PDB file of C-alpha atoms and ligand atoms in Angstrom:
ATOM      1  CA  MET A   5    -106.649  57.946   5.335  1.00 96.00           C
ATOM      2  CA  LYS A   6    -107.116  61.072   3.322  1.00 98.00           C
ATOM      3  CA  LEU A   7    -105.432  62.733   0.366  1.00 98.00           C
ATOM      4  CA  ILE A   8    -104.998  66.447   0.941  1.00 98.00           C
ATOM      5  CA  CYS A   9    -104.285  68.333  -2.252  1.00 98.00           C
ATOM      6  CA  ILE A  10    -102.906  71.808  -2.749  1.00 97.00           C
ATOM      7  CA  GLY A  11    -103.981  73.912  -5.703  1.00 93.00           C
ATOM      8  CA  ARG A  12    -102.140  76.852  -7.216  1.00 90.00           C
ATOM      9  CA  ASN A  13     -98.782  76.381  -5.510  1.00 94.00           C
ATOM     10  CA  TYR A  14     -96.650  77.208  -8.576  1.00 94.00           C
ATOM     11  CA  VAL A  15     -96.867  80.615 -10.234  1.00 89.00           C
ATOM     12  CA  ASP A  16     -96.206  79.300 -13.758  1.00 87.00           C
ATOM     13  CA  HIS A  17     -99.156  76.884 -13.481  1.00 87.00           C
ATOM     14  CA  ILE A  18    -101.427  79.609 -12.058  1.00 84.00           C
ATOM     15  CA  GLU A  19    -100.610  81.683 -15.119  1.00 86.00           C
ATOM     16  CA  GLU A  20    -101.186  78.902 -17.660  1.00 85.00           C
ATOM     17  CA  LEU A  21    -104.739  78.428 -16.329  1.00 85.00           C
ATOM     18  CA  ASN A  22    -105.348  82.176 -15.925  1.00 84.00           C
ATOM     19  CA  ASN A  23    -106.075  81.714 -12.236  1.00 86.00           C
ATOM     20  CA  GLU A  24    -105.695  84.303  -9.519  1.00 84.00           C
ATOM     21  CA  ARG A  25    -102.645  84.038  -7.271  1.00 84.00           C
ATOM     22  CA  PRO A  26    -104.134  82.960  -3.916  1.00 87.00           C
ATOM     23  CA  ALA A  27    -103.468  84.753  -0.625  1.00 91.00           C
ATOM     24  CA  GLU A  28    -103.284  81.389   1.147  1.00 93.00           C
ATOM     25  CA  PRO A  29    -102.993  77.776  -0.095  1.00 94.00           C
ATOM     26  CA  VAL A  30    -105.977  76.362  -1.990  1.00 95.00           C
ATOM     27  CA  VAL A  31    -106.871  73.034  -0.359  1.00 97.00           C
ATOM     28  CA  PHE A  32    -109.113  70.183  -1.455  1.00 97.00           C
ATOM     29  CA  ILE A  33    -109.497  66.503  -0.570  1.00 97.00           C
ATOM     30  CA  LYS A  34    -109.576  63.392  -2.715  1.00 98.00           C
ATOM     31  CA  PRO A  35    -111.271  60.305  -1.266  1.00 98.00           C
ATOM     32  CA  ASP A  36    -109.170  57.163  -0.718  1.00 97.00           C
ATOM     33  CA  SER A  37    -111.253  55.467  -3.444  1.00 98.00           C
ATOM     34  CA  SER A  38    -109.521  57.738  -5.975  1.00 98.00           C
ATOM     35  CA  ILE A  39    -106.172  55.970  -5.476  1.00 98.00           C
ATOM     36  CA  LEU A  40    -105.147  54.094  -8.624  1.00 98.00           C
ATOM     37  CA  PRO A  41    -104.201  50.566  -7.509  1.00 97.00           C
ATOM     38  CA  LYS A  42    -100.508  49.761  -8.002  1.00 93.00           C
ATOM     39  CA  GLU A  43     -99.544  48.497 -11.457  1.00 90.00           C
ATOM     40  CA  GLN A  44    -103.017  49.183 -12.836  1.00 97.00           C
ATOM     41  CA  ASP A  45    -103.729  51.173 -15.963  1.00 98.00           C
ATOM     42  CA  PHE A  46    -105.621  54.448 -15.700  1.00 98.00           C
ATOM     43  CA  TYR A  47    -108.972  54.302 -17.496  1.00 98.00           C
ATOM     44  CA  LEU A  48    -110.337  57.588 -18.807  1.00 98.00           C
ATOM     45  CA  PRO A  49    -113.796  58.106 -17.293  1.00 98.00           C
ATOM     46  CA  ASN A  50    -116.658  58.540 -19.753  1.00 97.00           C
ATOM     47  CA  PHE A  51    -118.070  61.702 -18.124  1.00 98.00           C
ATOM     48  CA  THR A  52    -115.177  63.882 -19.284  1.00 98.00           C
ATOM     49  CA  SER A  53    -113.309  64.492 -22.512  1.00 97.00           C
ATOM     50  CA  ASP A  54    -110.466  66.543 -21.031  1.00 98.00           C
ATOM     51  CA  VAL A  55    -108.467  64.766 -18.320  1.00 98.00           C
ATOM     52  CA  HIS A  56    -105.187  66.528 -17.514  1.00 98.00           C
ATOM     53  CA  HIS A  57    -102.082  65.131 -15.846  1.00 98.00           C
ATOM     54  CA  GLU A  58    -100.714  67.117 -12.886  1.00 98.00           C
ATOM     55  CA  VAL A  59     -97.431  65.720 -11.589  1.00 98.00           C
ATOM     56  CA  GLU A  60     -96.894  66.539  -7.908  1.00 98.00           C
ATOM     57  CA  VAL A  61     -94.435  65.875  -5.103  1.00 98.00           C
ATOM     58  CA  LEU A  62     -96.108  63.874  -2.318  1.00 98.00           C
ATOM     59  CA  VAL A  63     -95.535  63.841   1.425  1.00 98.00           C
ATOM     60  CA  LYS A  64     -96.622  60.971   3.675  1.00 98.00           C
ATOM     61  CA  ILE A  65     -97.615  61.998   7.212  1.00 98.00           C
ATOM     62  CA  LYS A  66     -96.151  59.678   9.859  1.00 98.00           C
ATOM     63  CA  LYS A  67     -97.941  60.700  13.056  1.00 98.00           C
ATOM     64  CA  VAL A  68    -101.068  62.455  14.231  1.00 98.00           C
ATOM     65  CA  GLY A  69    -100.925  66.222  14.512  1.00 98.00           C
ATOM     66  CA  LYS A  70    -103.043  69.351  14.651  1.00 98.00           C
ATOM     67  CA  HIS A  71    -102.039  73.024  14.688  1.00 98.00           C
ATOM     68  CA  ILE A  72     -98.502  72.004  13.754  1.00 98.00           C
ATOM     69  CA  ASP A  73     -95.930  74.764  14.028  1.00 98.00           C
ATOM     70  CA  VAL A  74     -93.976  75.277  10.818  1.00 98.00           C
ATOM     71  CA  ASP A  75     -90.709  74.787  12.721  1.00 98.00           C
ATOM     72  CA  PHE A  76     -91.800  71.279  13.791  1.00 98.00           C
ATOM     73  CA  ALA A  77     -93.529  70.277  10.551  1.00 98.00           C
ATOM     74  CA  HIS A  78     -90.452  68.337   9.382  1.00 98.00           C
ATOM     75  CA  THR A  79     -90.915  65.907  12.301  1.00 98.00           C
ATOM     76  CA  TYR A  80     -94.267  64.777  10.841  1.00 98.00           C
ATOM     77  CA  TYR A  81     -92.877  63.094   7.706  1.00 98.00           C
ATOM     78  CA  ASP A  82     -89.994  60.886   6.644  1.00 98.00           C
ATOM     79  CA  GLU A  83     -91.127  59.799   3.200  1.00 98.00           C
ATOM     80  CA  ILE A  84     -91.423  61.704  -0.054  1.00 98.00           C
ATOM     81  CA  GLY A  85     -93.067  60.443  -3.200  1.00 98.00           C
ATOM     82  CA  LEU A  86     -94.366  61.552  -6.566  1.00 98.00           C
ATOM     83  CA  GLY A  87     -97.787  61.173  -8.097  1.00 98.00           C
ATOM     84  CA  ILE A  88    -100.407  62.505 -10.460  1.00 98.00           C
ATOM     85  CA  ASP A  89    -103.454  64.536  -9.532  1.00 98.00           C
ATOM     86  CA  PHE A  90    -105.590  63.610 -12.555  1.00 98.00           C
ATOM     87  CA  THR A  91    -108.100  66.380 -13.186  1.00 98.00           C
ATOM     88  CA  ALA A  92    -111.185  66.445 -15.413  1.00 98.00           C
ATOM     89  CA  ARG A  93    -110.480  69.993 -16.563  1.00 98.00           C
ATOM     90  CA  ASP A  94    -113.783  70.448 -18.420  1.00 98.00           C
ATOM     91  CA  ILE A  95    -115.784  69.515 -15.335  1.00 98.00           C
ATOM     92  CA  GLN A  96    -113.547  71.544 -13.033  1.00 97.00           C
ATOM     93  CA  GLN A  97    -114.036  74.609 -15.232  1.00 97.00           C
ATOM     94  CA  LYS A  98    -117.832  74.295 -15.074  1.00 97.00           C
ATOM     95  CA  LEU A  99    -117.725  73.896 -11.291  1.00 97.00           C
ATOM     96  CA  LYS A 100    -115.306  76.804 -10.872  1.00 94.00           C
ATOM     97  CA  ASP A 101    -117.515  79.048 -12.999  1.00 96.00           C
ATOM     98  CA  LYS A 102    -120.414  78.341 -10.659  1.00 97.00           C
ATOM     99  CA  GLY A 103    -118.343  78.585  -7.488  1.00 96.00           C
ATOM    100  CA  LEU A 104    -119.010  74.922  -6.707  1.00 97.00           C
ATOM    101  CA  PRO A 105    -116.686  72.327  -5.106  1.00 96.00           C
ATOM    102  CA  TRP A 106    -114.248  70.470  -7.392  1.00 94.00           C
ATOM    103  CA  GLU A 107    -114.667  66.913  -6.113  1.00 96.00           C
ATOM    104  CA  LYS A 108    -116.287  65.500  -9.261  1.00 97.00           C
ATOM    105  CA  ALA A 109    -113.348  66.789 -11.288  1.00 98.00           C
ATOM    106  CA  LYS A 110    -110.642  65.622  -8.872  1.00 98.00           C
ATOM    107  CA  GLY A 111    -111.929  62.744  -6.773  1.00 98.00           C
ATOM    108  CA  PHE A 112    -113.068  60.136  -9.287  1.00 98.00           C
ATOM    109  CA  ASP A 113    -111.752  56.570  -9.247  1.00 98.00           C
ATOM    110  CA  GLY A 114    -108.138  56.383 -10.364  1.00 98.00           C
ATOM    111  CA  ALA A 115    -107.591  60.147 -10.137  1.00 98.00           C
ATOM    112  CA  ALA A 116    -104.748  59.775  -7.633  1.00 98.00           C
ATOM    113  CA  VAL A 117    -101.560  58.108  -8.834  1.00 98.00           C
ATOM    114  CA  ILE A 118     -99.161  57.392  -5.981  1.00 98.00           C
ATOM    115  CA  GLY A 119     -95.699  56.185  -6.908  1.00 98.00           C
ATOM    116  CA  GLN A 120     -92.934  54.709  -4.790  1.00 98.00           C
ATOM    117  CA  TRP A 121     -91.782  56.314  -1.542  1.00 98.00           C
ATOM    118  CA  VAL A 122     -88.244  57.184  -0.528  1.00 98.00           C
ATOM    119  CA  GLU A 123     -86.711  58.405   2.719  1.00 98.00           C
ATOM    120  CA  LYS A 124     -86.451  62.179   2.598  1.00 98.00           C
ATOM    121  CA  SER A 125     -82.848  61.948   3.834  1.00 97.00           C
ATOM    122  CA  THR A 126     -81.879  60.355   0.498  1.00 97.00           C
ATOM    123  CA  LEU A 127     -83.121  63.351  -1.492  1.00 97.00           C
ATOM    124  CA  GLY A 128     -81.047  66.168  -0.039  1.00 94.00           C
ATOM    125  CA  ASN A 129     -82.595  69.631   0.136  1.00 97.00           C
ATOM    126  CA  LEU A 130     -86.374  69.216  -0.238  1.00 97.00           C
ATOM    127  CA  SER A 131     -86.762  72.810  -1.360  1.00 96.00           C
ATOM    128  CA  GLN A 132     -84.488  72.139  -4.359  1.00 96.00           C
ATOM    129  CA  LEU A 133     -85.978  68.920  -5.760  1.00 98.00           C
ATOM    130  CA  GLN A 134     -85.981  68.589  -9.527  1.00 98.00           C
ATOM    131  CA  PHE A 135     -88.998  66.617 -10.669  1.00 98.00           C
ATOM    132  CA  GLY A 136     -91.165  66.155 -13.695  1.00 98.00           C
ATOM    133  CA  LEU A 137     -93.303  64.061 -15.991  1.00 98.00           C
ATOM    134  CA  VAL A 138     -92.441  62.349 -19.260  1.00 98.00           C
ATOM    135  CA  LYS A 139     -95.331  61.633 -21.641  1.00 98.00           C
ATOM    136  CA  ASN A 140     -94.651  59.157 -24.435  1.00 98.00           C
ATOM    137  CA  GLY A 141     -90.918  59.720 -24.093  1.00 97.00           C
ATOM    138  CA  GLN A 142     -91.000  63.531 -23.984  1.00 98.00           C
ATOM    139  CA  TRP A 143     -90.774  65.880 -21.011  1.00 98.00           C
ATOM    140  CA  VAL A 144     -94.078  67.703 -20.517  1.00 98.00           C
ATOM    141  CA  GLN A 145     -93.621  68.987 -16.964  1.00 97.00           C
ATOM    142  CA  GLN A 146     -90.257  69.900 -15.468  1.00 97.00           C
ATOM    143  CA  ALA A 147     -89.835  71.949 -12.325  1.00 97.00           C
ATOM    144  CA  SER A 148     -88.130  72.448  -9.004  1.00 97.00           C
ATOM    145  CA  THR A 149     -89.770  72.581  -5.590  1.00 97.00           C
ATOM    146  CA  ALA A 150     -87.879  75.881  -5.254  1.00 95.00           C
ATOM    147  CA  LEU A 151     -90.734  77.342  -7.332  1.00 95.00           C
ATOM    148  CA  MET A 152     -93.403  76.497  -4.742  1.00 96.00           C
ATOM    149  CA  LEU A 153     -95.292  79.457  -3.287  1.00 95.00           C
ATOM    150  CA  TRP A 154     -95.554  77.532  -0.001  1.00 96.00           C
ATOM    151  CA  SER A 155     -92.961  74.975   1.116  1.00 97.00           C
ATOM    152  CA  ILE A 156     -93.817  71.486   2.341  1.00 98.00           C
ATOM    153  CA  ASP A 157     -93.434  72.588   5.967  1.00 98.00           C
ATOM    154  CA  GLU A 158     -95.588  75.673   5.432  1.00 97.00           C
ATOM    155  CA  LEU A 159     -98.274  73.535   3.791  1.00 98.00           C
ATOM    156  CA  ILE A 160     -98.310  71.108   6.727  1.00 98.00           C
ATOM    157  CA  ALA A 161     -98.663  73.989   9.182  1.00 98.00           C
ATOM    158  CA  HIS A 162    -101.485  75.523   7.153  1.00 98.00           C
ATOM    159  CA  VAL A 163    -103.409  72.344   6.448  1.00 98.00           C
ATOM    160  CA  SER A 164    -103.194  71.163  10.074  1.00 98.00           C
ATOM    161  CA  THR A 165    -104.954  74.340  11.151  1.00 97.00           C
ATOM    162  CA  TYR A 166    -108.085  72.930   9.533  1.00 97.00           C
ATOM    163  CA  PHE A 167    -107.637  69.143   9.514  1.00 97.00           C
ATOM    164  CA  THR A 168    -106.099  66.789  12.031  1.00 98.00           C
ATOM    165  CA  LEU A 169    -103.344  65.029  10.128  1.00 98.00           C
ATOM    166  CA  LYS A 170    -103.204  61.303  10.710  1.00 98.00           C
ATOM    167  CA  LYS A 171    -100.546  58.679  10.132  1.00 98.00           C
ATOM    168  CA  GLY A 172    -100.685  57.633   6.476  1.00 98.00           C
ATOM    169  CA  ASP A 173    -102.354  60.773   5.171  1.00 98.00           C
ATOM    170  CA  ILE A 174    -100.790  62.015   1.947  1.00 98.00           C
ATOM    171  CA  ILE A 175    -100.324  65.608   0.827  1.00 98.00           C
ATOM    172  CA  PHE A 176    -100.239  66.426  -2.898  1.00 98.00           C
ATOM    173  CA  THR A 177     -98.194  69.619  -2.942  1.00 98.00           C
ATOM    174  CA  GLY A 178     -99.432  71.159  -6.200  1.00 97.00           C
ATOM    175  CA  THR A 179     -98.445  71.000  -9.841  1.00 97.00           C
ATOM    176  CA  PRO A 180     -96.080  73.166 -11.878  1.00 96.00           C
ATOM    177  CA  ALA A 181     -96.759  74.298 -15.462  1.00 95.00           C
ATOM    178  CA  GLY A 182     -97.072  71.941 -18.395  1.00 96.00           C
ATOM    179  CA  VAL A 183    -100.382  70.236 -17.659  1.00 96.00           C
ATOM    180  CA  SER A 184    -102.078  68.802 -20.739  1.00 96.00           C
ATOM    181  CA  ARG A 185    -104.750  66.409 -21.874  1.00 98.00           C
ATOM    182  CA  VAL A 186    -104.071  62.684 -21.730  1.00 98.00           C
ATOM    183  CA  GLN A 187    -105.342  60.257 -24.341  1.00 98.00           C
ATOM    184  CA  GLU A 188    -105.800  56.537 -24.661  1.00 98.00           C
ATOM    185  CA  GLY A 189    -102.403  54.956 -25.302  1.00 98.00           C
ATOM    186  CA  ASP A 190    -100.373  57.586 -23.466  1.00 98.00           C
ATOM    187  CA  VAL A 191     -97.604  56.411 -21.152  1.00 98.00           C
ATOM    188  CA  LEU A 192     -96.817  58.728 -18.231  1.00 98.00           C
ATOM    189  CA  GLU A 193     -93.624  58.362 -16.202  1.00 98.00           C
ATOM    190  CA  GLY A 194     -92.701  60.544 -13.243  1.00 98.00           C
ATOM    191  CA  PHE A 195     -89.201  61.362 -12.034  1.00 98.00           C
ATOM    192  CA  ILE A 196     -87.505  63.005  -9.099  1.00 98.00           C
ATOM    193  CA  GLY A 197     -84.030  63.733 -10.346  1.00 97.00           C
ATOM    194  CA  THR A 198     -83.180  60.783 -12.604  1.00 97.00           C
ATOM    195  CA  GLU A 199     -85.120  58.220 -10.583  1.00 98.00           C
ATOM    196  CA  SER A 200     -88.423  56.892 -11.914  1.00 98.00           C
ATOM    197  CA  PHE A 201     -91.194  56.958  -9.281  1.00 98.00           C
ATOM    198  CA  PHE A 202     -94.132  55.665 -11.325  1.00 98.00           C
ATOM    199  CA  LYS A 203     -95.178  54.630 -14.830  1.00 98.00           C
ATOM    200  CA  VAL A 204     -98.841  54.657 -15.834  1.00 98.00           C
ATOM    201  CA  ASN A 205    -100.573  53.547 -19.029  1.00 98.00           C
ATOM    202  CA  VAL A 206    -103.693  55.473 -20.064  1.00 98.00           C
ATOM    203  CA  GLN A 207    -106.598  53.425 -21.438  1.00 97.00           C
TER     204      GLN A 207
HETATM  205 ZN1   ZN B 316    -103.075  69.299  -8.519  1.00 95.27          ZN
END
């Protein structure tokens, strides 16, 4: 399976990193080895001193598809989740400056937190989901999927132009504003609405 991640899908996050607003979705892949095993702590890697949390709504693909029409994209997923796209911001910045791929900054072991899954029918309107991240008891990221530049269905249509989507693939739909550095001892808990989807200790 693969993790397909979307960059720069929320205007407020684009602005906080002084990035350009893209003309089409920014897409990158994390390897399956980057998935943080359930109930395990996240260990800060020693090759970076600036790992950021990026809380993101996740979509689990349920059947194979390619060149998916946006009007049929909703038939390719039933489950929605929440996770963290951990990013070594110092390394990403160096790679970006040189025009190089981001994988070292995004694909390291543990860089993909995947919380629980729920049936999309239980969440109501997917383009109005309130979600966010609490760090050490305080909200650090709070947003609505209404602020996405591209909706879940539009992302599926776009991504499937380039990659065949397979059952079990997961799409990270991009992070809103509020990203910040994590430190040893931090506790990160993600919510959709009032429901907790994951809790991760940083070591
Ligand atoms: Zn991200």
